[in-house]
Amino acid sequence: MQFINKYKSFLALLALLLLFWLNFNLACFSHFHIDEKGQIVVHAHPYAKAEEAHNAASQHAHTSGEYTYLASIYSALTTFILCLFLIALLMQVLPKLGRIDTCRINAGDIFRNAILRRGPPVTFQSI
């Protein structure tokens, strides 16, 4: 049990760090390019913003393969973080499922007063 708690803590910390890094990267390094087809491509990765501000000729460019690579990395990291959260959730929930006692719930016991005050059902017949 001690090992599982350490493992859950590690997974939660790793997922939070990756999520923080993705959001920081998106907030600080998000930029756009216009590709060869005239489409606007927005993505985020670390680069030297100071050099671009001083020298317009130093703007970095990407090939279409790099756009695909950056998109696949972002998608893979997002999927990985989602899987980490699901695994941590399952590790939290599954041990508790074995301790649930199944019992039969009788609606009459729950709503006993309401059921006793009700009249018998009536059938309407048309002649």
Tab-separated table of N, CA and C in Angstrom:
chain	number	residue	atom	x	y	z
A	1	MET	N	0.825	-1.195	0.000
A	1	MET	CA	0.000	0.000	0.000
A	1	MET	C	0.865	1.253	0.000
A	2	GLN	N	1.989	1.190	0.729
A	2	GLN	CA	2.906	2.326	0.782
A	2	GLN	C	3.468	2.604	-0.610
A	3	PHE	N	3.794	1.538	-1.355
A	3	PHE	CA	4.335	1.693	-2.707
A	3	PHE	C	3.317	2.340	-3.632
A	4	ILE	N	2.060	1.931	-3.514
A	4	ILE	CA	1.011	2.496	-4.368
A	4	ILE	C	0.817	3.976	-4.071
A	5	ASN	N	0.860	4.369	-2.808
A	5	ASN	CA	0.716	5.787	-2.466
A	5	ASN	C	1.861	6.614	-3.023
A	6	LYS	N	3.096	6.091	-2.959
A	6	LYS	CA	4.233	6.804	-3.542
A	6	LYS	C	4.078	6.900	-5.054
A	7	TYR	N	3.614	5.830	-5.669
A	7	TYR	CA	3.437	5.804	-7.118
A	7	TYR	C	2.358	6.794	-7.549
A	8	LYS	N	1.259	6.848	-6.800
A	8	LYS	CA	0.193	7.810	-7.104
A	8	LYS	C	0.697	9.233	-6.963
A	9	SER	N	1.467	9.490	-5.934
A	9	SER	CA	2.008	10.835	-5.731
A	9	SER	C	2.947	11.215	-6.864
A	10	PHE	N	3.768	10.270	-7.297
A	10	PHE	CA	4.686	10.540	-8.407
A	10	PHE	C	3.921	10.830	-9.690
A	11	LEU	N	2.891	10.020	-9.985
A	11	LEU	CA	2.088	10.245	-11.194
A	11	LEU	C	1.380	11.596	-11.152
A	12	ALA	N	0.838	11.937	-10.010
A	12	ALA	CA	0.142	13.221	-9.891
A	12	ALA	C	1.116	14.382	-10.062
A	13	LEU	N	2.297	14.286	-9.467
A	13	LEU	CA	3.294	15.347	-9.597
A	13	LEU	C	3.782	15.467	-11.033
A	14	LEU	N	4.029	14.334	-11.680
A	14	LEU	CA	4.469	14.356	-13.076
A	14	LEU	C	3.411	14.972	-13.982
A	15	ALA	N	2.165	14.596	-13.782
A	15	ALA	CA	1.084	15.152	-14.603
A	15	ALA	C	0.934	16.649	-14.378
A	16	LEU	N	1.033	17.083	-13.130
A	16	LEU	CA	0.920	18.518	-12.852
A	16	LEU	C	2.079	19.305	-13.450
A	17	LEU	N	3.296	18.766	-13.370
A	17	LEU	CA	4.445	19.453	-13.964
A	17	LEU	C	4.319	19.548	-15.483
A	18	LEU	N	3.891	18.463	-16.114
A	18	LEU	CA	3.711	18.499	-17.569
A	18	LEU	C	2.605	19.469	-17.971
A	19	LEU	N	1.534	19.475	-17.220
A	19	LEU	CA	0.441	20.394	-17.515
A	19	LEU	C	0.884	21.841	-17.327
A	20	PHE	N	1.646	22.107	-16.266
A	20	PHE	CA	2.174	23.447	-16.038
A	20	PHE	C	3.097	23.859	-17.176
A	21	TRP	N	3.971	22.935	-17.606
A	21	TRP	CA	4.892	23.257	-18.695
A	21	TRP	C	4.144	23.545	-19.997
A	22	LEU	N	3.133	22.742	-20.316
A	22	LEU	CA	2.360	22.977	-21.542
A	22	LEU	C	1.674	24.336	-21.513
A	23	ASN	N	1.075	24.686	-20.390
A	23	ASN	CA	0.402	25.982	-20.293
A	23	ASN	C	1.392	27.136	-20.327
A	24	PHE	N	2.535	26.993	-19.659
A	24	PHE	CA	3.569	28.026	-19.689
A	24	PHE	C	4.101	28.208	-21.107
A	25	ASN	N	4.356	27.107	-21.788
A	25	ASN	CA	4.852	27.159	-23.159
A	25	ASN	C	3.848	27.853	-24.069
A	26	LEU	N	2.586	27.528	-23.916
A	26	LEU	CA	1.547	28.138	-24.744
A	26	LEU	C	1.410	29.623	-24.450
A	27	ALA	N	1.504	30.003	-23.185
A	27	ALA	CA	1.340	31.410	-22.814
A	27	ALA	C	2.537	32.259	-23.226
A	28	CYS	N	3.729	31.721	-23.119
A	28	CYS	CA	4.931	32.535	-23.360
A	28	CYS	C	5.474	32.439	-24.780
A	29	PHE	N	5.316	31.323	-25.441
A	29	PHE	CA	5.973	31.116	-26.729
A	29	PHE	C	5.000	30.868	-27.880
A	30	SER	N	3.754	31.217	-27.704
A	30	SER	CA	2.775	31.026	-28.773
A	30	SER	C	3.005	32.070	-29.866
A	31	HIS	N	3.051	31.635	-31.117
A	31	HIS	CA	3.230	32.543	-32.244
A	31	HIS	C	2.625	31.904	-33.486
A	32	PHE	N	2.601	32.653	-34.562
A	32	PHE	CA	1.992	32.127	-35.778
A	32	PHE	C	2.939	32.321	-36.953
A	33	HIS	N	2.709	31.517	-37.968
A	33	HIS	CA	3.427	31.610	-39.236
A	33	HIS	C	2.404	31.494	-40.352
A	34	ILE	N	2.750	32.014	-41.499
A	34	ILE	CA	1.940	31.818	-42.702
A	34	ILE	C	2.727	30.867	-43.588
A	35	ASP	N	2.157	29.696	-43.857
A	35	ASP	CA	2.892	28.696	-44.621
A	35	ASP	C	2.823	28.970	-46.118
A	36	GLU	N	3.380	28.040	-46.898
A	36	GLU	CA	3.462	28.222	-48.347
A	36	GLU	C	2.094	28.312	-49.013
A	37	LYS	N	1.096	27.675	-48.419
A	37	LYS	CA	-0.250	27.679	-48.997
A	37	LYS	C	-1.067	28.881	-48.555
A	38	GLY	N	-0.510	29.723	-47.701
A	38	GLY	CA	-1.222	30.900	-47.220
A	38	GLY	C	-2.042	30.654	-45.966
A	39	GLN	N	-1.919	29.479	-45.377
A	39	GLN	CA	-2.655	29.165	-44.158
A	39	GLN	C	-1.892	29.685	-42.942
A	40	ILE	N	-2.636	30.152	-41.958
A	40	ILE	CA	-2.027	30.623	-40.718
A	40	ILE	C	-1.907	29.440	-39.767
A	41	VAL	N	-0.689	29.193	-39.313
A	41	VAL	CA	-0.417	28.087	-38.400
A	41	VAL	C	0.009	28.678	-37.060
A	42	VAL	N	-0.749	28.381	-36.016
A	42	VAL	CA	-0.434	28.862	-34.667
A	42	VAL	C	0.129	27.689	-33.877
A	43	HIS	N	1.270	27.900	-33.250
A	43	HIS	CA	1.875	26.866	-32.426
A	43	HIS	C	2.740	27.519	-31.362
A	44	ALA	N	3.290	26.706	-30.487
A	44	ALA	CA	4.110	27.231	-29.393
A	44	ALA	C	5.326	26.343	-29.203
A	45	HIS	N	6.476	26.976	-29.101
A	45	HIS	CA	7.722	26.317	-28.737
A	45	HIS	C	8.706	27.382	-28.298
A	46	PRO	N	9.662	27.039	-27.446
A	46	PRO	CA	10.634	28.044	-27.009
A	46	PRO	C	11.507	28.521	-28.170
A	47	TYR	N	11.700	29.812	-28.260
A	47	TYR	CA	12.600	30.412	-29.244
A	47	TYR	C	13.025	31.768	-28.716
A	48	ALA	N	14.045	32.354	-29.327
A	48	ALA	CA	14.609	33.623	-28.856
A	48	ALA	C	13.787	34.780	-29.401
A	49	LYS	N	12.873	35.301	-28.591
A	49	LYS	CA	12.044	36.429	-29.017
A	49	LYS	C	12.863	37.708	-29.124
A	50	ALA	N	13.890	37.855	-28.294
A	50	ALA	CA	14.684	39.086	-28.282
A	50	ALA	C	15.404	39.289	-29.612
A	51	GLU	N	15.905	38.221	-30.215
A	51	GLU	CA	16.593	38.349	-31.500
A	51	GLU	C	15.629	38.785	-32.595
A	52	GLU	N	14.408	38.281	-32.573
A	52	GLU	CA	13.431	38.673	-33.590
A	52	GLU	C	13.017	40.123	-33.440
A	53	ALA	N	12.954	40.610	-32.212
A	53	ALA	CA	12.540	41.993	-31.988
A	53	ALA	C	13.578	42.972	-32.528
A	54	HIS	N	14.868	42.622	-32.444
A	54	HIS	CA	15.929	43.527	-32.894
A	54	HIS	C	16.218	43.388	-34.381
A	55	ASN	N	16.058	42.208	-34.928
A	55	ASN	CA	16.424	41.976	-36.319
A	55	ASN	C	15.281	41.242	-37.009
A	56	ALA	N	14.608	41.930	-37.913
A	56	ALA	CA	13.453	41.328	-38.591
A	56	ALA	C	13.876	40.186	-39.502
A	57	ALA	N	15.124	40.184	-39.943
A	57	ALA	CA	15.590	39.129	-40.840
A	57	ALA	C	15.855	37.822	-40.104
A	58	SER	N	15.919	37.865	-38.791
A	58	SER	CA	16.240	36.654	-38.037
A	58	SER	C	15.005	35.847	-37.664
A	59	GLN	N	13.869	36.143	-38.269
A	59	GLN	CA	12.662	35.379	-37.953
A	59	GLN	C	12.869	33.915	-38.316
A	60	HIS	N	12.447	33.059	-37.426
A	60	HIS	CA	12.617	31.639	-37.696
A	60	HIS	C	11.471	31.143	-38.564
A	61	ALA	N	11.752	30.126	-39.317
A	61	ALA	CA	10.744	29.540	-40.201
A	61	ALA	C	10.704	28.038	-39.951
A	62	HIS	N	9.623	27.427	-40.364
A	62	HIS	CA	9.451	25.990	-40.187
A	62	HIS	C	9.059	25.368	-41.515
A	63	THR	N	9.429	24.109	-41.669
A	63	THR	CA	8.948	23.343	-42.812
A	63	THR	C	7.609	22.723	-42.428
A	64	SER	N	6.920	22.169	-43.397
A	64	SER	CA	5.627	21.541	-43.086
A	64	SER	C	5.823	20.326	-42.182
A	65	GLY	N	6.963	19.660	-42.297
A	65	GLY	CA	7.259	18.534	-41.410
A	65	GLY	C	7.427	18.969	-39.969
A	66	GLU	N	8.027	20.136	-39.769
A	66	GLU	CA	8.180	20.645	-38.407
A	66	GLU	C	6.837	21.024	-37.802
A	67	TYR	N	5.939	21.580	-38.618
A	67	TYR	CA	4.589	21.874	-38.114
A	67	TYR	C	3.908	20.593	-37.648
A	68	THR	N	4.033	19.556	-38.454
A	68	THR	CA	3.424	18.274	-38.100
A	68	THR	C	4.064	17.706	-36.834
A	69	TYR	N	5.381	17.812	-36.738
A	69	TYR	CA	6.106	17.308	-35.566
A	69	TYR	C	5.674	18.042	-34.299
A	70	LEU	N	5.594	19.368	-34.357
A	70	LEU	CA	5.180	20.146	-33.184
A	70	LEU	C	3.746	19.806	-32.777
A	71	ALA	N	2.868	19.654	-33.760
A	71	ALA	CA	1.474	19.306	-33.455
A	71	ALA	C	1.377	17.912	-32.838
A	72	SER	N	2.168	16.972	-33.346
A	72	SER	CA	2.099	15.611	-32.805
A	72	SER	C	2.668	15.543	-31.392
A	73	ILE	N	3.716	16.323	-31.109
A	73	ILE	CA	4.264	16.340	-29.748
A	73	ILE	C	3.231	16.905	-28.776
A	74	TYR	N	2.600	18.006	-29.146
A	74	TYR	CA	1.601	18.607	-28.265
A	74	TYR	C	0.436	17.644	-28.046
A	75	SER	N	-0.001	16.997	-29.115
A	75	SER	CA	-1.107	16.048	-28.997
A	75	SER	C	-0.710	14.848	-28.135
A	76	ALA	N	0.500	14.339	-28.327
A	76	ALA	CA	0.951	13.185	-27.546
A	76	ALA	C	1.086	13.537	-26.069
A	77	LEU	N	1.623	14.716	-25.773
A	77	LEU	CA	1.755	15.113	-24.368
A	77	LEU	C	0.398	15.308	-23.711
A	78	THR	N	-0.534	15.889	-24.440
A	78	THR	CA	-1.875	16.073	-23.892
A	78	THR	C	-2.530	14.720	-23.615
A	79	THR	N	-2.383	13.782	-24.544
A	79	THR	CA	-2.940	12.443	-24.349
A	79	THR	C	-2.263	11.738	-23.175
A	80	PHE	N	-0.950	11.889	-23.063
A	80	PHE	CA	-0.204	11.276	-21.966
A	80	PHE	C	-0.669	11.815	-20.617
A	81	ILE	N	-0.872	13.115	-20.529
A	81	ILE	CA	-1.332	13.714	-19.275
A	81	ILE	C	-2.734	13.229	-18.936
A	82	LEU	N	-3.601	13.144	-19.938
A	82	LEU	CA	-4.947	12.625	-19.701
A	82	LEU	C	-4.888	11.188	-19.194
A	83	CYS	N	-4.032	10.372	-19.789
A	83	CYS	CA	-3.891	8.984	-19.331
A	83	CYS	C	-3.357	8.920	-17.904
A	84	LEU	N	-2.405	9.808	-17.565
A	84	LEU	CA	-1.894	9.836	-16.193
A	84	LEU	C	-3.000	10.160	-15.195
A	85	PHE	N	-3.830	11.138	-15.535
A	85	PHE	CA	-4.933	11.476	-14.639
A	85	PHE	C	-5.917	10.318	-14.511
A	86	LEU	N	-6.215	9.637	-15.616
A	86	LEU	CA	-7.139	8.502	-15.550
A	86	LEU	C	-6.557	7.355	-14.735
A	87	ILE	N	-5.259	7.087	-14.902
A	87	ILE	CA	-4.620	6.027	-14.124
A	87	ILE	C	-4.638	6.374	-12.640
A	88	ALA	N	-4.313	7.626	-12.320
A	88	ALA	CA	-4.339	8.043	-10.913
A	88	ALA	C	-5.749	7.934	-10.344
A	89	LEU	N	-6.745	8.295	-11.146
A	89	LEU	CA	-8.132	8.182	-10.689
A	89	LEU	C	-8.512	6.727	-10.458
A	90	LEU	N	-8.136	5.850	-11.385
A	90	LEU	CA	-8.441	4.429	-11.212
A	90	LEU	C	-7.722	3.850	-9.997
A	91	MET	N	-6.484	4.277	-9.779
A	91	MET	CA	-5.754	3.788	-8.608
A	91	MET	C	-6.396	4.275	-7.320
A	92	GLN	N	-7.069	5.392	-7.385
A	92	GLN	CA	-7.755	5.926	-6.204
A	92	GLN	C	-9.093	5.213	-5.976
A	93	VAL	N	-9.792	4.886	-7.066
A	93	VAL	CA	-11.153	4.353	-6.957
A	93	VAL	C	-11.177	2.834	-6.810
A	94	LEU	N	-10.324	2.119	-7.541
A	94	LEU	CA	-10.400	0.658	-7.547
A	94	LEU	C	-10.221	0.013	-6.172
A	95	PRO	N	-9.293	0.465	-5.337
A	95	PRO	CA	-9.210	-0.177	-4.013
A	95	PRO	C	-10.474	0.007	-3.178
A	96	LYS	N	-11.190	1.073	-3.392
A	96	LYS	CA	-12.405	1.315	-2.614
A	96	LYS	C	-13.564	0.455	-3.092
A	97	LEU	N	-13.525	-0.013	-4.341
A	97	LEU	CA	-14.631	-0.815	-4.864
A	97	LEU	C	-14.750	-2.152	-4.144
A	98	GLY	N	-13.638	-2.714	-3.687
A	98	GLY	CA	-13.680	-3.984	-2.976
A	98	GLY	C	-14.308	-3.862	-1.607
A	99	ARG	N	-14.361	-2.660	-1.059
A	99	ARG	CA	-14.890	-2.455	0.287
A	99	ARG	C	-16.360	-2.066	0.292
A	100	ILE	N	-16.975	-1.947	-0.849
A	100	ILE	CA	-18.380	-1.553	-0.900
A	100	ILE	C	-19.248	-2.765	-0.569
A	101	ASP	N	-20.081	-2.625	0.413
A	101	ASP	CA	-21.018	-3.685	0.762
A	101	ASP	C	-22.282	-3.494	-0.064
A	102	THR	N	-22.652	-4.548	-0.750
A	102	THR	CA	-23.873	-4.449	-1.536
A	102	THR	C	-25.058	-4.684	-0.619
A	103	CYS	N	-26.051	-3.882	-0.750
A	103	CYS	CA	-27.257	-4.047	0.049
A	103	CYS	C	-28.455	-3.752	-0.845
A	104	ARG	N	-29.554	-4.324	-0.461
A	104	ARG	CA	-30.779	-4.073	-1.211
A	104	ARG	C	-31.514	-2.920	-0.559
A	105	ILE	N	-31.884	-1.970	-1.388
A	105	ILE	CA	-32.599	-0.807	-0.881
A	105	ILE	C	-34.060	-0.958	-1.260
A	106	ASN	N	-34.906	-0.907	-0.272
A	106	ASN	CA	-36.336	-1.013	-0.490
A	106	ASN	C	-36.914	0.400	-0.503
A	107	ALA	N	-37.510	0.769	-1.623
A	107	ALA	CA	-38.070	2.116	-1.737
A	107	ALA	C	-39.172	2.344	-0.708
A	108	GLY	N	-39.874	1.299	-0.316
A	108	GLY	CA	-40.926	1.437	0.686
A	108	GLY	C	-40.384	1.857	2.040
A	109	ASP	N	-39.179	1.417	2.369
A	109	ASP	CA	-38.573	1.824	3.637
A	109	ASP	C	-38.147	3.285	3.600
A	110	ILE	N	-37.686	3.731	2.461
A	110	ILE	CA	-37.213	5.109	2.356
A	110	ILE	C	-38.382	6.084	2.387
A	111	PHE	N	-39.403	5.798	1.601
A	111	PHE	CA	-40.545	6.706	1.486
A	111	PHE	C	-41.770	6.135	2.200
A	112	ARG	N	-41.559	5.508	3.325
A	112	ARG	CA	-42.641	4.795	3.996
A	112	ARG	C	-43.819	5.704	4.321
A	113	ASN	N	-43.563	6.846	4.892
A	113	ASN	CA	-44.666	7.728	5.259
A	113	ASN	C	-45.404	8.225	4.027
A	114	ALA	N	-44.680	8.533	2.979
A	114	ALA	CA	-45.328	9.034	1.769
A	114	ALA	C	-46.167	7.938	1.123
A	115	ILE	N	-45.694	6.703	1.166
A	115	ILE	CA	-46.434	5.613	0.543
A	115	ILE	C	-47.679	5.281	1.361
A	116	LEU	N	-47.587	5.307	2.685
A	116	LEU	CA	-48.738	4.965	3.511
A	116	LEU	C	-49.844	6.009	3.413
A	117	ARG	N	-49.520	7.261	3.126
A	117	ARG	CA	-50.540	8.301	3.040
A	117	ARG	C	-51.222	8.338	1.673
A	118	ARG	N	-50.748	7.580	0.751
A	118	ARG	CA	-51.299	7.617	-0.589
A	118	ARG	C	-52.494	6.672	-0.694
A	119	GLY	N	-53.482	7.079	-1.468
A	119	GLY	CA	-54.648	6.226	-1.675
A	119	GLY	C	-54.348	5.135	-2.690
A	120	PRO	N	-55.292	4.192	-2.840
A	120	PRO	CA	-55.067	3.109	-3.801
A	120	PRO	C	-55.145	3.635	-5.235
A	121	PRO	N	-54.515	2.945	-6.149
A	121	PRO	CA	-54.584	3.383	-7.548
A	121	PRO	C	-56.005	3.252	-8.090
A	122	VAL	N	-56.344	4.144	-8.990
A	122	VAL	CA	-57.691	4.169	-9.562
A	122	VAL	C	-57.576	3.936	-11.055
A	123	THR	N	-58.504	3.126	-11.568
A	123	THR	CA	-58.543	2.905	-13.010
A	123	THR	C	-59.755	3.610	-13.569
A	124	PHE	N	-59.542	4.376	-14.606
A	124	PHE	CA	-60.656	5.070	-15.259
A	124	PHE	C	-61.162	4.206	-16.399
A	125	GLN	N	-62.469	3.980	-16.384
A	125	GLN	CA	-63.075	3.208	-17.464
A	125	GLN	C	-64.116	4.075	-18.133
A	126	SER	N	-64.087	4.052	-19.424
A	126	SER	CA	-65.115	4.817	-20.146
A	126	SER	C	-66.181	3.849	-20.640
A	127	ILE	N	-67.432	4.275	-20.541
A	127	ILE	CA	-68.553	3.424	-20.946
A	127	ILE	C	-69.036	3.836	-22.310
